PDB file of C-alpha atoms and ligand atoms in Angstrom:
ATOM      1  CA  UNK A   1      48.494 -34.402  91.359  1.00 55.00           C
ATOM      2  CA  UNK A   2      50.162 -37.570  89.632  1.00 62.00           C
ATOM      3  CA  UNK A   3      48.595 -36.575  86.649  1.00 71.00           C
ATOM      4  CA  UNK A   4      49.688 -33.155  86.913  1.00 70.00           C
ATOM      5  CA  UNK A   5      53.187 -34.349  87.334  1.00 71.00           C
ATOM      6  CA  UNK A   6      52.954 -36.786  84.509  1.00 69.00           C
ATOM      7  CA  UNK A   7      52.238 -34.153  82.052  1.00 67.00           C
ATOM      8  CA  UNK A   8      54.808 -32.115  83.393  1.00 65.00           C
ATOM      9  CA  UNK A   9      57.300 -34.734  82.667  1.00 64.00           C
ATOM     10  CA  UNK A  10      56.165 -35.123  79.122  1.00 61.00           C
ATOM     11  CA  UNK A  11      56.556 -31.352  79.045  1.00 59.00           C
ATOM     12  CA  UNK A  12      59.704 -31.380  80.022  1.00 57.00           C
ATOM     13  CA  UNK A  13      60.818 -34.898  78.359  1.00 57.00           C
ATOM     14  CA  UNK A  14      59.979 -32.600  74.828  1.00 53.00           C
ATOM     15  CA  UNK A  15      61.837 -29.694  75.877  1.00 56.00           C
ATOM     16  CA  UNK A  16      64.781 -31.184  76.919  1.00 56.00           C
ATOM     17  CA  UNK A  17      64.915 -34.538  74.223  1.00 56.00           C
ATOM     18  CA  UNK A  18      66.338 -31.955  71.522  1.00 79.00           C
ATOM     19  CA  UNK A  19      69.996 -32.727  71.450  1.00 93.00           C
ATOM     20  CA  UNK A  20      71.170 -35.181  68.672  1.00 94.00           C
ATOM     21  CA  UNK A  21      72.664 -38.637  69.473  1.00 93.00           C
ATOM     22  CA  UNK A  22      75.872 -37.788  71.074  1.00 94.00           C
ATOM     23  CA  UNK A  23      75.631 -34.573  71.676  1.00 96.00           C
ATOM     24  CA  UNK A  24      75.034 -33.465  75.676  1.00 97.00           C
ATOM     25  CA  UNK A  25      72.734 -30.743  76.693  1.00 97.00           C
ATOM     26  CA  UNK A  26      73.585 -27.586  79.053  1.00 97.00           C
ATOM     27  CA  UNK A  27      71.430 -24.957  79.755  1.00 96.00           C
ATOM     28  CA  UNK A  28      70.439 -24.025  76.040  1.00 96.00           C
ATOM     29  CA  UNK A  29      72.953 -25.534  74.062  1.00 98.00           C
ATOM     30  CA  UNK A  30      74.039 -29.136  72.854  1.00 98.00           C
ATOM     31  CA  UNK A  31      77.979 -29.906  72.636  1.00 98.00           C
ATOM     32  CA  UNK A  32      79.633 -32.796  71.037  1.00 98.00           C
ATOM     33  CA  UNK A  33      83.596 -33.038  71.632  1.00 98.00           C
ATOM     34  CA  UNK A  34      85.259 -34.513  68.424  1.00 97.00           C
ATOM     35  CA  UNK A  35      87.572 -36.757  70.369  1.00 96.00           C
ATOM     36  CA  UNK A  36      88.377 -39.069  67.303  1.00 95.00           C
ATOM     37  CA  UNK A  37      89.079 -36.653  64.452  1.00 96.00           C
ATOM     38  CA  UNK A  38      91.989 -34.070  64.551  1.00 98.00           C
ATOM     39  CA  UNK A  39      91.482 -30.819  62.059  1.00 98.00           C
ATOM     40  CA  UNK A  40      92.293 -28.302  61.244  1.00 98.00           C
ATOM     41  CA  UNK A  41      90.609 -24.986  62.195  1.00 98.00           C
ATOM     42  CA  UNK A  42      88.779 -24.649  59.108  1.00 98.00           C
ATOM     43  CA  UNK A  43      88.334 -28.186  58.392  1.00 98.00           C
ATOM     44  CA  UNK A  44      86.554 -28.247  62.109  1.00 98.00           C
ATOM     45  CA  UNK A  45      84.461 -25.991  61.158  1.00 98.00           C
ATOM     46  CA  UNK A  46      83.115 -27.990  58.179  1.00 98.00           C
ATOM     47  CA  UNK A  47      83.184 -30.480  60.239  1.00 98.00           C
ATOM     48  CA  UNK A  48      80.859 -28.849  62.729  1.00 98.00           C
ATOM     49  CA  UNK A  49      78.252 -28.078  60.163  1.00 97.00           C
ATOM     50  CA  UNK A  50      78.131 -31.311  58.689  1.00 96.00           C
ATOM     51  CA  UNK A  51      76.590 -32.483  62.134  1.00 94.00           C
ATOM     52  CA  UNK A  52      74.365 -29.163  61.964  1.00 93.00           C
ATOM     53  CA  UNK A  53      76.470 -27.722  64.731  1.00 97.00           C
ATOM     54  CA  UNK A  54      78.832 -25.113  64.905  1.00 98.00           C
ATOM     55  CA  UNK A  55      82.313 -24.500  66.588  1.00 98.00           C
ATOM     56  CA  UNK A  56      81.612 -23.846  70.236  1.00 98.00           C
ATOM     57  CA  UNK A  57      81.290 -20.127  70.951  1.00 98.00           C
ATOM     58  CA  UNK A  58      81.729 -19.687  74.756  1.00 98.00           C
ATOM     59  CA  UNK A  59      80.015 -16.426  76.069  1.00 97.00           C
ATOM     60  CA  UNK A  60      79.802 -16.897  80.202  1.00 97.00           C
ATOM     61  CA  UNK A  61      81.749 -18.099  82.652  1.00 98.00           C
ATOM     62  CA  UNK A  62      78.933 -20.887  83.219  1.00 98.00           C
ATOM     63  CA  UNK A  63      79.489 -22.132  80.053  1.00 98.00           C
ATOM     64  CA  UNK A  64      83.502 -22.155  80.218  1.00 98.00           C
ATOM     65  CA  UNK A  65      83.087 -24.059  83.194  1.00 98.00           C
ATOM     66  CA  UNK A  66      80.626 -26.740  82.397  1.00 98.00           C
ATOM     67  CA  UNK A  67      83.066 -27.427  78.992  1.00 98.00           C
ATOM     68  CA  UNK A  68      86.212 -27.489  81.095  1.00 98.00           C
ATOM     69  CA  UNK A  69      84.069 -30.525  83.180  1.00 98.00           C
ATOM     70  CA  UNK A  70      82.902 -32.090  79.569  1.00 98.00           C
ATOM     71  CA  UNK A  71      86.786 -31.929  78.719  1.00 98.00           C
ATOM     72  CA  UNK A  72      87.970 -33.482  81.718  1.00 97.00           C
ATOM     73  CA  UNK A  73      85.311 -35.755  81.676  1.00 97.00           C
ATOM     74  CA  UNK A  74      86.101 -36.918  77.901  1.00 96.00           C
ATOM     75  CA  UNK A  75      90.245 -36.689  77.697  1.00 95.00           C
ATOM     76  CA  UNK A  76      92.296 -39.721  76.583  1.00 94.00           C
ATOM     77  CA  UNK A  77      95.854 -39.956  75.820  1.00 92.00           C
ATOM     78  CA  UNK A  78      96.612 -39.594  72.441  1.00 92.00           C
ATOM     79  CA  UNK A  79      94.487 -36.568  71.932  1.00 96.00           C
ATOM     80  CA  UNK A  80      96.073 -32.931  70.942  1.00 92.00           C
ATOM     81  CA  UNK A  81      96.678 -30.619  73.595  1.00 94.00           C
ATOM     82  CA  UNK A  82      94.483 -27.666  71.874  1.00 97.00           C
ATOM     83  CA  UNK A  83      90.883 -28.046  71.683  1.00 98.00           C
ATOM     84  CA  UNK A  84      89.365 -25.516  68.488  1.00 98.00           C
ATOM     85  CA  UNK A  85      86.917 -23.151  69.005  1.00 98.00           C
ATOM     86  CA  UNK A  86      84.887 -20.906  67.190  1.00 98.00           C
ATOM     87  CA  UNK A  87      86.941 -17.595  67.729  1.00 98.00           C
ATOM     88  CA  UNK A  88      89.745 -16.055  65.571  1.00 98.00           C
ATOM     89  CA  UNK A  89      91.486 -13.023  64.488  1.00 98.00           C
ATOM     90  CA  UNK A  90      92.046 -14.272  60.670  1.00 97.00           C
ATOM     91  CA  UNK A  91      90.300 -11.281  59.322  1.00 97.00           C
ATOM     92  CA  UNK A  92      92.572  -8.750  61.076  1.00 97.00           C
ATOM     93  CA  UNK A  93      95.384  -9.581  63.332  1.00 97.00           C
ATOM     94  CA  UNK A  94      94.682  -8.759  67.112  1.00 97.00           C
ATOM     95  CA  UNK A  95      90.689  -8.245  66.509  1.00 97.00           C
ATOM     96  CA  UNK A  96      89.576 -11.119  68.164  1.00 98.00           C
ATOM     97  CA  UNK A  97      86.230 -12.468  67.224  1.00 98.00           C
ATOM     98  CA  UNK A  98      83.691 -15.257  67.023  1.00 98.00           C
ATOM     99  CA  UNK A  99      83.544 -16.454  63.319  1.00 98.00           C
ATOM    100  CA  UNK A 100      80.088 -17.188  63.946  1.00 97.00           C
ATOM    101  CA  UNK A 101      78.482 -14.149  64.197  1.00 96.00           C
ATOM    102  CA  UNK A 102      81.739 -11.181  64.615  1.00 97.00           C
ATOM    103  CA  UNK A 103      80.781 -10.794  68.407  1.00 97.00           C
ATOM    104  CA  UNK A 104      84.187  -9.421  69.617  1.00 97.00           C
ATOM    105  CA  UNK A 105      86.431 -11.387  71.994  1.00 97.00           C
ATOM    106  CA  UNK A 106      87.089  -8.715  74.318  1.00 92.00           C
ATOM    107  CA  UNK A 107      86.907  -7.609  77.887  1.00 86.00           C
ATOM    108  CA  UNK A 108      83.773  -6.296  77.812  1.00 91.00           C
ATOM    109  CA  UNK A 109      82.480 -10.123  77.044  1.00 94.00           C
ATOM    110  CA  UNK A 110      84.039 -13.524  78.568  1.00 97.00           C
ATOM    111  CA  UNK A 111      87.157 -14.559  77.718  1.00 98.00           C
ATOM    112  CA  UNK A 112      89.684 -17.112  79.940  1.00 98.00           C
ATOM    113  CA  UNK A 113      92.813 -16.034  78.072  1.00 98.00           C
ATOM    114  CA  UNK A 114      96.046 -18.124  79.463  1.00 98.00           C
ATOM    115  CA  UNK A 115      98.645 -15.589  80.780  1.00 98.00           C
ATOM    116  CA  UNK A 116     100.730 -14.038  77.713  1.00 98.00           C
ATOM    117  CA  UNK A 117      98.144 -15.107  75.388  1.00 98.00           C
ATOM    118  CA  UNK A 118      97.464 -14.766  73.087  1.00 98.00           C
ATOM    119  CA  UNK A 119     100.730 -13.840  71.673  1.00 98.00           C
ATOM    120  CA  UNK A 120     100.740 -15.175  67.492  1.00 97.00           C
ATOM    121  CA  UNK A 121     103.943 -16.625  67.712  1.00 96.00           C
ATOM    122  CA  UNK A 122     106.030 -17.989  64.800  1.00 94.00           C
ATOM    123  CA  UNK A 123     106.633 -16.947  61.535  1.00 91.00           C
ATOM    124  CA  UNK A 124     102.852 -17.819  60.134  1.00 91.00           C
ATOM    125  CA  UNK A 125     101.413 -16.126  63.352  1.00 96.00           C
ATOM    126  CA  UNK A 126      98.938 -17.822  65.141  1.00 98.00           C
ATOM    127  CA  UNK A 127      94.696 -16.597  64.345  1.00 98.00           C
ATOM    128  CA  UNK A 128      92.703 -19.471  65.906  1.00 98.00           C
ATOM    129  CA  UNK A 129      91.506 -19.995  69.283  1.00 98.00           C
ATOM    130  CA  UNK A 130      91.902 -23.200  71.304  1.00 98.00           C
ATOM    131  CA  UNK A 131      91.546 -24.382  74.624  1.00 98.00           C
ATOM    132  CA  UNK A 132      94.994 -25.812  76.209  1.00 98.00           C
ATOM    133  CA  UNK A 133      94.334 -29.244  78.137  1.00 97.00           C
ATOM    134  CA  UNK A 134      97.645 -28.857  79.950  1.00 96.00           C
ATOM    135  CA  UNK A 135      96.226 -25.289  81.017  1.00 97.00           C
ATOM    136  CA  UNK A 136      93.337 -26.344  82.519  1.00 97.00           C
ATOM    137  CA  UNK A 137      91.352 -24.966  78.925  1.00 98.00           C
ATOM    138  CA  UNK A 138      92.317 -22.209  79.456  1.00 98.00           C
ATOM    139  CA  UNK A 139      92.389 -19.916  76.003  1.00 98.00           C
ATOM    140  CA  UNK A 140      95.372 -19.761  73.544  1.00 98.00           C
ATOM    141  CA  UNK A 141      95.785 -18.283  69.987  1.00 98.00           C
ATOM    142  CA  UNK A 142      97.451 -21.247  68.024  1.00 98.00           C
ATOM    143  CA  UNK A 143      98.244 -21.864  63.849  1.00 98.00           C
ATOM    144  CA  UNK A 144      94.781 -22.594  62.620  1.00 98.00           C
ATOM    145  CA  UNK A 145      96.868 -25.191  60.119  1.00 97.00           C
ATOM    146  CA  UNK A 146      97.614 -27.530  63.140  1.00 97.00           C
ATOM    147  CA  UNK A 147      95.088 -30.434  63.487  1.00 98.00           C
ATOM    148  CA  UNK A 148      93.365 -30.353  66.759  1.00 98.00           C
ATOM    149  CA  UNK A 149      90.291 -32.082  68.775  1.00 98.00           C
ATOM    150  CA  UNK A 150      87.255 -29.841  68.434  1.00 98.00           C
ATOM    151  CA  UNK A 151      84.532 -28.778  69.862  1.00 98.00           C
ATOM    152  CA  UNK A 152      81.090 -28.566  68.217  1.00 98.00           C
ATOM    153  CA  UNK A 153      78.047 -26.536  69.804  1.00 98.00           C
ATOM    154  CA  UNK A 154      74.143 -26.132  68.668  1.00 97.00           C
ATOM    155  CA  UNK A 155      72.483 -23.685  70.229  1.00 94.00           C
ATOM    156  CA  UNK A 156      68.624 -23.590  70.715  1.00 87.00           C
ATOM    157  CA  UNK A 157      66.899 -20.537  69.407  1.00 71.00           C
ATOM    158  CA  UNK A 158      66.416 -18.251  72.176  1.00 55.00           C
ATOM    159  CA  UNK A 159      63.920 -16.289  70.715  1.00 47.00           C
ATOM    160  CA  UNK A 160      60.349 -18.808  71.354  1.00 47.00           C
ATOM    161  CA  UNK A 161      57.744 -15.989  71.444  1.00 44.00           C
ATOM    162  CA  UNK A 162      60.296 -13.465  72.038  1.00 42.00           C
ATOM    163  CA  UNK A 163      61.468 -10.573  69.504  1.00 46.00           C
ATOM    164  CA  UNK A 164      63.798 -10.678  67.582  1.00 45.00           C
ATOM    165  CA  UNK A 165      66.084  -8.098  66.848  1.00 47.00           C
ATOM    166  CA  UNK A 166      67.663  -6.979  63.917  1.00 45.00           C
ATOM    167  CA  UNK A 167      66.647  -9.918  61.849  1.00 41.00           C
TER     168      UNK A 167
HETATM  169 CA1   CA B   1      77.741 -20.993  73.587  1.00 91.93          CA
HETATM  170 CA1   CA B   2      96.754 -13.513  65.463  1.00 91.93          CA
HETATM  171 CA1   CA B   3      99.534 -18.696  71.422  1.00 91.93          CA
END
């Protein structure tokens, strides 16, 4: 039986010993939080892919919750109140979507939208989504030109042995 659970440990040891240094595992994803660069949206998501990573794309209420915990966790003063993600409506205006992959942001899929948002205020509008600290992350539309924390995701590829569709 020791042996049994030894291997088992291994097993699991190379499953789960994937994420890069720094980065934290949940379920199948690794996150880093950028707490010591501010960016803009673009410039987050270069900066996302030059640690192989992505902006965080948040698709279930699981997920939403473990960040808001990571957040919380990692917050300091001195850090901006909006935390990027990987969603915007840059392409066209109230067609909310993750830049990733065009999934839309709508009801039929998780969002955590702050009441009244979002709302593209000001002159330049506002096409990038962020998570508001002082709103307990909840999700805002805010000017993709202001510099913000970010937060980077890489997510396994679910589809070991599986088929894949459309690709
Ligand atoms: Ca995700
Ligand atoms: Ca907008
Ligand atoms: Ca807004």
């Amino acid at each position: 039986m020791a042996n049994i659970a030894g291997l088992l440990l291994i097993f699991l040891a190379s499953v789960y010993a994937e994420c890069p240094n720094g980065y934290v595992r949940h379920d199948s994803s690794c996150y880093k939080f950028f707490s010591s660069v501010q960016a803009t949206w673009a410039e987050a998501l270069t900066y996302c892919q030059l640690f192989e990573s992505k902006l965080t794309v948040i698709e279930t209420a699981r997920e939403q919750t473990f960040i808001e915990g990571l957040l919380r966790r990692e917050w300091k003063s001195g850090l901006s109140d909006g935390v990027w993600l990987d969603g915007t409506d840059l392409l066209v205006e109230g067609d909310w979507v993750w830049a990733d992959d065009g999934t839309p942001i709508s009801a039929q899929n998780f969002t955590k939208w702050f009441p009244g948002e979002p709302n593209s205020l000001g002159k330049v509008g506002e096409d990038c989504l962020n998570l508001l600290h002082h709103e307990s992350y909840q999700w805002n539309d805010d000017d993709c030109e202001e510099k913000h924390n970010f937060l980077c995701e890489i997510e396994e590829e679910s589809n070991q042995g599986g088929l894949i569709i459309g690709k």
